Tab-separated table of C-alpha atoms and ligand atoms in Angstrom:
chain	number	residue	atom	x	y	z
A	1	MET	CA	88.577	-25.756	18.824
A	2	ASP	CA	85.841	-27.899	17.292
A	3	ALA	CA	82.957	-26.278	15.655
A	4	ASP	CA	80.450	-26.733	18.485
A	5	GLU	CA	82.975	-25.285	21.017
A	6	VAL	CA	83.468	-22.174	18.836
A	7	VAL	CA	79.748	-21.621	18.649
A	8	SER	CA	79.234	-22.243	22.321
A	9	GLN	CA	81.981	-19.684	23.048
A	10	MET	CA	80.276	-17.168	20.878
A	11	GLU	CA	76.977	-17.816	22.670
A	12	SER	CA	78.600	-17.062	26.032
A	13	LEU	CA	80.419	-14.056	24.649
A	14	ARG	CA	76.960	-12.750	23.878
A	15	HIS	CA	75.763	-12.775	27.445
A	16	GLU	CA	76.182	-9.053	27.907
A	17	ASP	CA	74.660	-8.106	24.421
A	18	ARG	CA	71.326	-6.484	24.658
A	19	ASP	CA	68.572	-8.957	23.947
A	20	TRP	CA	66.501	-7.356	21.251
A	21	ARG	CA	64.240	-10.427	20.631
A	22	GLY	CA	61.664	-9.404	23.182
A	23	GLY	CA	61.233	-6.020	21.564
A	24	ARG	CA	62.857	-4.034	24.411
A	25	VAL	CA	65.496	-2.453	22.301
A	26	PHE	CA	64.563	0.803	20.333
A	27	SER	CA	67.636	1.192	18.163
A	28	LEU	CA	69.984	-0.690	15.875
A	29	VAL	CA	67.725	-3.614	15.126
A	30	TYR	CA	64.496	-4.111	12.923
A	31	THR	CA	62.655	-7.422	13.319
A	32	ALA	CA	59.815	-8.750	11.278
A	33	GLY	CA	59.273	-12.133	12.884
A	34	ASP	CA	60.993	-15.623	13.032
A	35	ASP	CA	60.003	-16.519	9.530
A	36	VAL	CA	61.884	-13.577	8.088
A	37	ALA	CA	64.805	-14.232	10.280
A	38	ASP	CA	65.056	-17.931	9.082
A	39	LEU	CA	64.763	-16.778	5.407
A	40	LEU	CA	67.647	-14.185	5.918
A	41	SER	CA	69.954	-16.966	7.405
A	42	ARG	CA	69.070	-19.297	4.630
A	43	ALA	CA	69.632	-16.762	1.878
A	44	SER	CA	72.936	-15.512	3.492
A	45	GLY	CA	73.997	-19.085	3.939
A	46	LEU	CA	73.752	-19.842	0.239
A	47	TYR	CA	76.104	-16.911	-0.486
A	48	THR	CA	78.916	-16.966	2.227
A	49	ALA	CA	81.749	-17.399	-0.227
A	50	GLU	CA	80.541	-15.634	-3.398
A	51	ASN	CA	81.985	-12.193	-4.268
A	52	ALA	CA	80.067	-9.303	-5.827
A	53	LEU	CA	83.377	-7.742	-7.126
A	54	ASN	CA	82.787	-9.561	-10.471
A	55	THR	CA	79.248	-10.223	-11.551
A	56	LEU	CA	80.531	-11.925	-14.805
A	57	VAL	CA	81.627	-14.779	-12.434
A	58	PHE	CA	78.473	-14.692	-10.426
A	59	PRO	CA	75.707	-13.368	-12.708
A	60	SER	CA	73.132	-14.204	-9.979
A	61	LEU	CA	74.542	-11.273	-7.953
A	62	GLY	CA	74.329	-8.991	-10.907
A	63	TRP	CA	70.774	-9.951	-11.429
A	64	MET	CA	69.687	-9.621	-7.841
A	65	GLN	CA	71.304	-6.209	-7.561
A	66	HIS	CA	69.497	-5.077	-10.752
A	67	ASP	CA	66.250	-6.380	-9.375
A	68	ILE	CA	66.649	-4.717	-6.010
A	69	VAL	CA	67.410	-1.427	-7.722
A	70	THR	CA	64.313	-1.777	-10.095
A	71	ILE	CA	62.069	-2.516	-7.202
A	72	THR	CA	63.448	0.344	-5.188
A	73	THR	CA	63.020	2.738	-8.039
A	74	GLY	CA	59.374	1.945	-8.070
A	75	LEU	CA	58.975	2.386	-4.298
A	76	LEU	CA	60.968	5.756	-4.289
A	77	GLY	CA	58.868	7.500	-6.935
A	78	GLY	CA	60.948	6.643	-10.039
A	79	ASP	CA	57.987	5.046	-11.654
A	80	ALA	CA	56.000	8.244	-11.227
A	81	LEU	CA	58.477	10.092	-13.468
A	82	PRO	CA	57.615	10.647	-17.219
A	83	GLU	CA	58.866	7.761	-19.213
A	84	ASP	CA	61.825	9.627	-20.729
A	85	GLU	CA	63.007	10.522	-17.363
A	86	ARG	CA	62.145	7.115	-15.758
A	87	SER	CA	64.626	5.421	-18.130
A	88	GLY	CA	67.400	7.656	-17.074
A	89	VAL	CA	67.202	6.607	-13.363
A	90	ARG	CA	70.435	4.902	-12.232
A	91	GLY	CA	70.914	3.026	-8.985
A	92	TYR	CA	73.544	1.112	-6.967
A	93	LEU	CA	73.796	-1.003	-3.816
A	94	THR	CA	76.025	0.200	-1.077
A	95	SER	CA	77.004	-1.314	2.255
A	96	GLY	CA	74.573	0.832	4.269
A	97	GLY	CA	73.138	4.391	4.703
A	98	THR	CA	76.446	5.902	5.631
A	99	GLU	CA	77.970	4.751	2.424
A	100	SER	CA	75.070	5.907	0.406
A	101	LEU	CA	75.467	9.379	1.971
A	102	LEU	CA	79.198	9.245	1.418
A	103	GLN	CA	78.475	8.488	-2.291
A	104	ALA	CA	75.954	11.227	-2.589
A	105	THR	CA	78.541	13.713	-1.168
A	106	ARG	CA	81.378	12.682	-3.396
A	107	THR	CA	79.138	12.502	-6.570
A	108	ALA	CA	78.085	16.133	-5.664
A	109	ARG	CA	81.756	17.229	-5.212
A	110	ASP	CA	82.788	15.555	-8.505
A	111	TRP	CA	79.735	17.085	-10.342
A	112	GLY	CA	80.571	20.606	-8.943
A	113	ARG	CA	84.215	20.185	-10.030
A	114	SER	CA	83.582	18.755	-13.507
A	115	ILE	CA	80.354	20.642	-14.590
A	116	ARG	CA	80.708	23.936	-12.617
A	117	GLY	CA	84.491	24.231	-12.075
A	118	ILE	CA	83.969	24.592	-8.273
A	119	ASP	CA	87.111	23.592	-6.407
A	120	GLN	CA	86.070	24.362	-2.718
A	121	PRO	CA	82.583	23.022	-2.651
A	122	ASN	CA	80.012	23.260	0.187
A	123	MET	CA	76.744	21.569	0.946
A	124	VAL	CA	73.941	22.926	2.908
A	125	LEU	CA	72.162	20.823	5.364
A	126	ALA	CA	69.939	20.929	8.578
A	127	THR	CA	71.296	20.133	12.015
A	128	SER	CA	68.912	17.199	11.801
A	129	ALA	CA	70.679	15.574	8.833
A	130	HIS	CA	72.606	12.437	9.571
A	131	ALA	CA	76.183	12.488	10.913
A	132	ALA	CA	77.367	10.533	7.964
A	133	PHE	CA	77.133	13.775	5.917
A	134	ASP	CA	79.879	15.170	8.139
A	135	LYS	CA	81.947	12.048	7.601
A	136	GLY	CA	81.511	12.661	3.780
A	137	ALA	CA	82.429	16.184	4.234
A	138	HIS	CA	85.448	15.310	6.082
A	139	TRP	CA	86.590	12.522	3.713
A	140	PHE	CA	85.956	14.308	0.461
A	141	ASP	CA	86.841	17.851	1.537
A	142	VAL	CA	83.478	19.369	1.151
A	143	GLU	CA	82.366	22.128	3.720
A	144	ALA	CA	79.214	21.079	5.566
A	145	ARG	CA	77.151	24.086	6.322
A	146	ARG	CA	74.675	23.073	9.091
A	147	VAL	CA	71.585	25.188	9.544
A	148	PRO	CA	69.413	24.961	12.715
A	149	VAL	CA	66.067	23.309	12.337
A	150	GLY	CA	62.783	25.084	13.234
A	151	PRO	CA	60.848	24.312	16.422
A	152	ASP	CA	59.009	21.523	14.825
A	153	GLY	CA	62.323	19.807	13.934
A	154	ALA	CA	62.058	20.337	10.138
A	155	ALA	CA	64.644	21.950	8.029
A	156	ASP	CA	64.313	25.757	7.748
A	157	VAL	CA	64.267	26.362	4.025
A	158	ASP	CA	64.772	30.198	4.127
A	159	ALA	CA	67.802	29.796	6.465
A	160	MET	CA	69.162	27.109	4.261
A	161	ALA	CA	68.774	29.357	1.211
A	162	GLU	CA	70.724	32.118	2.994
A	163	ALA	CA	73.500	29.699	3.663
A	164	MET	CA	74.049	28.911	0.124
A	165	ASP	CA	76.492	30.651	-2.105
A	166	ASP	CA	78.079	30.008	-5.596
A	167	ARG	CA	80.165	27.214	-4.308
A	168	THR	CA	77.231	25.202	-3.006
A	169	VAL	CA	76.961	21.986	-4.853
A	170	LEU	CA	74.319	20.002	-2.748
A	171	VAL	CA	71.216	20.742	-0.727
A	172	VAL	CA	70.141	17.900	1.714
A	173	GLY	CA	66.744	16.989	2.988
A	174	SER	CA	65.751	13.993	5.223
A	175	ALA	CA	62.664	11.728	4.899
A	176	PRO	CA	62.541	11.384	7.821
A	177	SER	CA	65.448	12.786	9.825
A	178	TYR	CA	67.014	10.237	12.284
A	179	PRO	CA	67.159	12.432	15.455
A	180	GLN	CA	63.419	13.381	15.695
A	181	GLY	CA	61.720	11.557	12.726
A	182	VAL	CA	60.635	14.666	10.900
A	183	ILE	CA	60.148	14.656	7.110
A	184	ASP	CA	61.718	17.927	5.802
A	185	PRO	CA	59.855	20.103	3.313
A	186	ILE	CA	61.179	18.257	0.357
A	187	PRO	CA	59.274	20.136	-2.407
A	188	GLN	CA	60.649	23.569	-1.124
A	189	LEU	CA	64.184	22.100	-0.768
A	190	GLY	CA	63.918	20.519	-4.317
A	191	ALA	CA	62.655	23.965	-5.619
A	192	LEU	CA	65.554	25.857	-3.890
A	193	ALA	CA	68.052	23.482	-5.441
A	194	GLY	CA	66.386	23.696	-8.815
A	195	GLU	CA	66.382	27.469	-8.750
A	196	ARG	CA	70.055	27.677	-7.936
A	197	GLY	CA	70.901	24.819	-10.418
A	198	VAL	CA	72.459	22.572	-7.747
A	199	LEU	CA	71.900	18.955	-6.731
A	200	CYS	CA	69.407	17.868	-4.022
A	201	HIS	CA	69.728	14.615	-2.082
A	202	VAL	CA	66.898	13.159	-0.089
A	203	ASP	CA	68.204	10.947	2.717
A	204	ALA	CA	65.437	8.353	2.974
A	205	CYS	CA	67.827	5.808	4.466
A	206	LEU	CA	65.372	5.539	7.454
A	207	GLY	CA	62.067	6.057	5.616
A	208	GLY	CA	62.693	4.497	2.110
A	209	PHE	CA	61.190	1.166	2.830
A	210	ILE	CA	58.331	2.273	5.105
A	211	LEU	CA	57.049	5.608	3.793
A	212	PRO	CA	55.798	4.209	0.514
A	213	PHE	CA	53.484	1.839	2.478
A	214	LEU	CA	52.546	4.497	5.045
A	215	VAL	CA	51.477	6.704	2.072
A	216	THR	CA	49.379	3.754	0.682
A	217	LEU	CA	47.869	3.231	4.169
A	218	GLY	CA	46.963	7.017	4.203
A	219	HIS	CA	49.185	8.007	7.153
A	220	ILE	CA	51.618	10.081	5.247
A	221	THR	CA	50.727	12.869	2.791
A	222	LYS	CA	53.846	14.962	2.542
A	223	PRO	CA	55.753	14.491	-0.849
A	224	TRP	CA	59.252	13.184	-0.162
A	225	ASP	CA	60.625	10.995	-2.945
A	226	LEU	CA	62.512	11.047	-6.246
A	227	SER	CA	59.389	12.300	-8.157
A	228	VAL	CA	59.553	15.611	-6.365
A	229	PRO	CA	60.899	18.369	-8.843
A	230	GLY	CA	64.563	19.245	-8.089
A	231	VAL	CA	65.382	16.051	-6.283
A	232	THR	CA	68.447	14.597	-7.982
A	233	SER	CA	69.230	11.549	-5.743
A	234	ILE	CA	67.816	9.508	-2.871
A	235	SER	CA	69.051	6.837	-0.626
A	236	ALA	CA	67.087	4.025	1.230
A	237	ASP	CA	68.409	1.332	3.568
A	238	LEU	CA	67.190	-2.098	2.868
A	239	HIS	CA	68.658	-3.167	6.245
A	240	LYS	CA	66.307	-0.915	8.212
A	241	TYR	CA	62.538	-0.955	7.322
A	242	GLY	CA	63.306	-3.412	4.445
A	243	TYR	CA	64.058	-5.956	7.252
A	244	ALA	CA	67.113	-7.276	5.368
A	245	SER	CA	70.399	-8.347	6.982
A	246	LYS	CA	72.821	-5.750	7.683
A	247	GLY	CA	74.892	-4.372	4.763
A	248	VAL	CA	72.511	-3.197	2.110
A	249	SER	CA	71.328	0.248	1.050
A	250	VAL	CA	70.280	1.641	-2.307
A	251	ILE	CA	71.238	4.968	-3.815
A	252	LEU	CA	69.338	6.220	-6.916
A	253	TYR	CA	70.208	9.130	-9.157
A	254	ARG	CA	67.647	10.864	-11.204
A	255	ASN	CA	69.597	10.788	-14.430
A	256	ALA	CA	72.268	8.732	-16.175
A	257	GLU	CA	74.813	11.590	-16.422
A	258	LEU	CA	74.798	12.046	-12.605
A	259	GLY	CA	74.728	8.282	-11.929
A	260	ARG	CA	77.808	7.766	-14.025
A	261	LEU	CA	79.865	9.811	-11.549
A	262	GLN	CA	79.509	7.191	-8.854
A	263	PRO	CA	81.378	4.139	-10.018
A	264	PHE	CA	85.053	4.033	-10.265
A	265	VAL	CA	86.859	2.392	-13.143
A	266	THR	CA	90.566	2.002	-13.880
A	267	SER	CA	92.908	-0.292	-15.809
A	268	ASN	CA	96.014	1.661	-14.795
A	269	TRP	CA	97.830	-1.209	-13.064
A	270	LEU	CA	98.886	-4.888	-13.984
A	271	GLY	CA	95.666	-6.605	-12.788
A	272	GLY	CA	93.073	-5.870	-15.479
A	273	LEU	CA	89.951	-3.734	-15.578
A	274	TYR	CA	88.790	-2.789	-12.116
A	275	GLY	CA	85.232	-1.512	-12.213
A	276	SER	CA	83.567	-0.808	-8.864
A	277	PRO	CA	80.254	0.769	-8.110
A	278	ALA	CA	80.846	1.571	-4.510
A	279	MET	CA	83.591	1.815	-1.774
A	280	ALA	CA	84.519	-1.770	-1.341
A	281	GLY	CA	86.330	-3.979	-3.858
A	282	THR	CA	85.440	-7.473	-2.757
A	283	ARG	CA	81.860	-7.174	-1.867
A	284	PRO	CA	79.925	-9.525	0.344
A	285	ALA	CA	77.243	-11.489	-1.476
A	286	GLY	CA	75.227	-12.514	1.628
A	287	PRO	CA	73.459	-9.164	2.296
A	288	ILE	CA	72.591	-8.823	-1.380
A	289	ALA	CA	71.023	-12.299	-1.452
A	290	ALA	CA	69.265	-11.699	1.940
A	291	GLY	CA	67.968	-8.352	0.679
A	292	TRP	CA	66.704	-9.802	-2.495
A	293	ALA	CA	65.145	-12.757	-0.605
A	294	VAL	CA	63.167	-10.578	1.871
A	295	LEU	CA	61.775	-8.200	-0.716
A	296	HIS	CA	60.365	-11.055	-2.594
A	297	TYR	CA	59.256	-13.010	0.491
A	298	LEU	CA	57.299	-10.134	2.068
A	299	GLY	CA	56.163	-8.545	-1.179
A	300	GLU	CA	53.861	-5.534	-1.199
A	301	ASP	CA	51.357	-7.207	1.160
A	302	GLY	CA	53.929	-8.147	3.683
A	303	TYR	CA	55.469	-4.658	3.861
A	304	LEU	CA	51.905	-3.128	4.131
A	305	ARG	CA	51.163	-5.470	6.977
A	306	LEU	CA	54.404	-4.622	8.847
A	307	ALA	CA	53.978	-0.894	8.140
A	308	ALA	CA	50.560	-1.042	9.690
A	309	ALA	CA	51.750	-2.836	12.676
A	310	THR	CA	54.641	-0.469	13.131
A	311	HIS	CA	52.454	2.552	12.674
A	312	GLN	CA	49.991	1.183	15.280
A	313	ALA	CA	52.878	0.631	17.843
A	314	ALA	CA	54.450	3.998	17.236
A	315	THR	CA	51.054	5.776	17.443
A	316	ALA	CA	50.182	3.899	20.790
A	317	ILE	CA	53.654	4.928	22.295
A	318	LYS	CA	53.511	8.436	21.067
A	319	SER	CA	49.974	9.023	22.363
A	320	CYS	CA	51.137	7.528	25.812
A	321	ILE	CA	53.976	10.005	25.840
A	322	ASP	CA	51.623	12.823	25.001
A	323	SER	CA	49.032	11.968	27.578
A	324	THR	CA	51.515	11.251	30.502
A	325	PRO	CA	52.250	14.406	32.702
A	326	GLY	CA	55.859	15.292	32.573
A	327	LEU	CA	56.662	13.562	29.203
A	328	VAL	CA	56.869	15.203	25.926
A	329	LEU	CA	57.750	14.445	22.278
A	330	ARG	CA	60.655	16.507	20.706
A	331	GLY	CA	59.665	18.156	17.470
A	332	LYS	CA	56.772	16.956	15.335
A	333	PRO	CA	57.564	13.354	14.220
A	334	ASP	CA	55.883	12.322	10.935
A	335	ALA	CA	56.375	8.530	11.001
A	336	THR	CA	57.427	5.692	13.218
A	337	VAL	CA	60.711	7.195	14.581
A	338	PHE	CA	60.695	9.899	17.296
A	339	ALA	CA	62.468	11.434	20.217
A	340	PHE	CA	60.963	12.102	23.551
A	341	GLY	CA	62.013	13.235	27.071
A	342	GLY	CA	61.033	15.002	30.212
A	343	GLN	CA	59.282	18.414	30.484
A	344	ASP	CA	61.594	21.091	31.841
A	345	GLY	CA	60.842	23.305	34.855
A	346	PRO	CA	59.175	22.672	38.206
A	347	GLY	CA	57.518	19.245	38.332
A	348	GLY	CA	59.495	18.306	35.348
A	349	ILE	CA	61.568	15.193	34.604
A	350	ASP	CA	65.168	14.705	33.791
A	351	THR	CA	65.241	12.920	30.423
A	352	PHE	CA	68.377	10.755	31.187
A	353	ALA	CA	67.021	9.816	34.673
A	354	LEU	CA	63.906	8.701	32.729
A	355	GLY	CA	65.997	6.556	30.432
A	356	GLU	CA	67.749	4.885	33.368
A	357	ALA	CA	64.495	4.304	35.195
A	358	LEU	CA	62.957	2.729	32.187
A	359	ALA	CA	65.963	0.423	31.826
A	360	ASP	CA	65.803	-0.507	35.446
A	361	ARG	CA	62.156	-1.192	35.569
A	362	GLY	CA	61.556	-3.030	32.311
A	363	GLY	CA	64.852	-3.475	30.520
A	364	TRP	CA	63.802	-0.821	27.926
A	365	PHE	CA	66.721	0.487	25.889
A	366	PHE	CA	66.498	3.882	24.219
A	367	ASP	CA	69.586	5.666	22.785
A	368	ARG	CA	70.305	8.926	24.409
A	369	GLN	CA	70.768	12.060	22.181
A	370	SER	CA	71.354	15.786	22.584
A	371	PRO	CA	70.621	18.688	22.136
A	372	PRO	CA	67.923	18.743	23.485
A	373	ASP	CA	68.395	15.864	25.898
A	374	SER	CA	66.235	13.174	24.386
A	375	LEU	CA	65.623	9.486	24.282
A	376	HIS	CA	65.306	8.060	20.801
A	377	ALA	CA	62.803	5.375	19.665
A	378	THR	CA	62.955	3.590	16.362
A	379	VAL	CA	59.712	1.676	16.398
A	380	HIS	CA	59.470	-1.432	14.139
A	381	ALA	CA	56.960	-4.261	13.562
A	382	GLY	CA	58.427	-6.249	16.476
A	383	HIS	CA	57.239	-3.677	18.962
A	384	GLU	CA	53.554	-4.120	18.291
A	385	ARG	CA	53.126	-6.640	21.101
A	386	ILE	CA	54.973	-4.581	23.837
A	387	ALA	CA	53.503	-1.140	23.234
A	388	ASP	CA	50.983	-1.359	26.157
A	389	GLU	CA	53.475	-2.832	28.548
A	390	LEU	CA	56.002	-0.031	27.648
A	391	CYS	CA	53.214	2.668	28.236
A	392	ALA	CA	52.407	1.262	31.741
A	393	ASP	CA	56.047	1.365	32.587
A	394	MET	CA	56.395	4.979	31.274
A	395	VAL	CA	53.410	6.169	33.268
A	396	ALA	CA	54.780	4.506	36.484
A	397	VAL	CA	58.233	5.813	36.028
A	398	ALA	CA	57.230	9.405	35.058
A	399	GLY	CA	55.046	9.522	38.325
A	400	GLU	CA	58.077	8.450	40.485
A	401	LEU	CA	60.408	10.901	38.879
A	402	ARG	CA	57.950	13.821	39.169
A	403	ALA	CA	57.787	13.134	42.849
A	404	SER	CA	61.556	12.465	43.461
A	405	GLY	CA	62.945	15.146	40.993
A	406	ALA	CA	65.943	12.719	40.549
A	407	ARG	CA	68.622	13.686	37.968
A	408	ALA	CA	71.017	11.206	36.261
A	409	THR	CA	74.686	11.957	36.983
A	410	ASP	CA	75.829	10.441	33.604
A	411	ARG	CA	74.994	13.064	30.916
A	412	SER	CA	76.755	11.188	28.085
A	413	THR	CA	75.102	10.378	24.684
A	414	THR	CA	75.926	7.642	22.265
A	415	TYR	CA	74.848	6.837	18.669
A	416	GLY	CA	77.882	4.889	17.485
A	417	THR	CA	81.168	3.859	19.067
A	418	VAL	CA	84.800	3.543	17.782
B	1	PLP	C1	70.594	4.902	9.673
B	1	PLP	C2	70.558	6.257	8.989
B	1	PLP	C3	71.770	6.600	8.149
B	1	PLP	C4	73.001	5.838	8.234
B	1	PLP	O1	72.844	4.482	7.881
B	1	PLP	P1	73.746	3.287	8.358
B	1	PLP	O2	73.200	2.200	7.707
B	1	PLP	O3	73.730	3.252	9.837
B	1	PLP	O4	75.158	3.603	7.872
B	1	PLP	C5	71.688	7.770	7.478
B	1	PLP	N1	70.547	8.538	7.483
B	1	PLP	C6	69.510	8.256	8.230
B	1	PLP	C7	68.260	9.144	8.278
B	1	PLP	C8	69.504	7.123	9.065
B	1	PLP	O5	68.472	6.782	9.786
């Protein structure tokens, strides 16, 4: 096929894909405007062939990774540490949030094994912590002890303390959690880990590139980052609220001894020294370049502007849900991600019927999750201009469903597919 035909075939293959451009999709995609999209394409386009496996051959990729880690360290509380601790922080780029959590899990297992002699380790985490921790537990043979969240959706620290024993290597907190957007009590989780002498990972995959700006804007006051005593590692996805192309997350370790456990190095074969910071060998350069580009293009002012727009849109949608009879938020969301659904009981609304009606009426797409039955909204800067239109549709659809009492027959939920 010639190049134009290849591209036109792809364009027609896409006809069933959700069109996120108009701001009607509330998961998977984060948009910050056409100027940012153009920059991402240009930056990735410069680096389609390069390989971050060996940064001696491509020093620019070593430099960009170093710079991304340095900037992220500042954003995630590293610069607030005393100078002697600040210089101990170590960080790496990974392919995404899942990989950062896999790394945190494996590092904790190896720390438990080498420092504590624990050979059947477990980690303690709330039911709201991301599914990738279960993947890590499965891959690396660590028992995942899930503990129910409280009614506000936050981790229950006392119950987590009870779930710990002398084989616990890791305590997990989220900032915020994916399912209900709640920032866990990180100071208490850090203190718990510190008291027991174990590691504490803060999953800020979702929040890492927006919470620092919401804090500056005065919308968040809960402590959540690497500067909280007892927190030993933290992860943040540049490809979410950093508005980068897919394929970049950052994991930071509070000290060099711990950070040293992540990379893998061998020369036990015929091909020479193989040093590797993450899962992959050959590593795509495009996401690193695009991530570096967007950080410097937006800068602090750009991220503050986007965080303000995102906060405004999320606040408008949340208050619309709060004030519409039959609709409720699930838990107590802290930031710009939340879950909502129908009120139970007489005059209530079936949550999945609500999702279907919103899709039929306005093409709105929300992921479905359970338990409890919920629709999930990741609000980003691209949603600012549609918040009012969405609210009008929510009010109309809720009125119809309260009158009809309709229930959806499809009760399935999906976050990811095989
Ligand atoms: C998105 C997310 C992850 C997983 O990140 P991926 O980039 O999808 O692998 C982990 N934790 C939280 C809280 C997330 O929102």
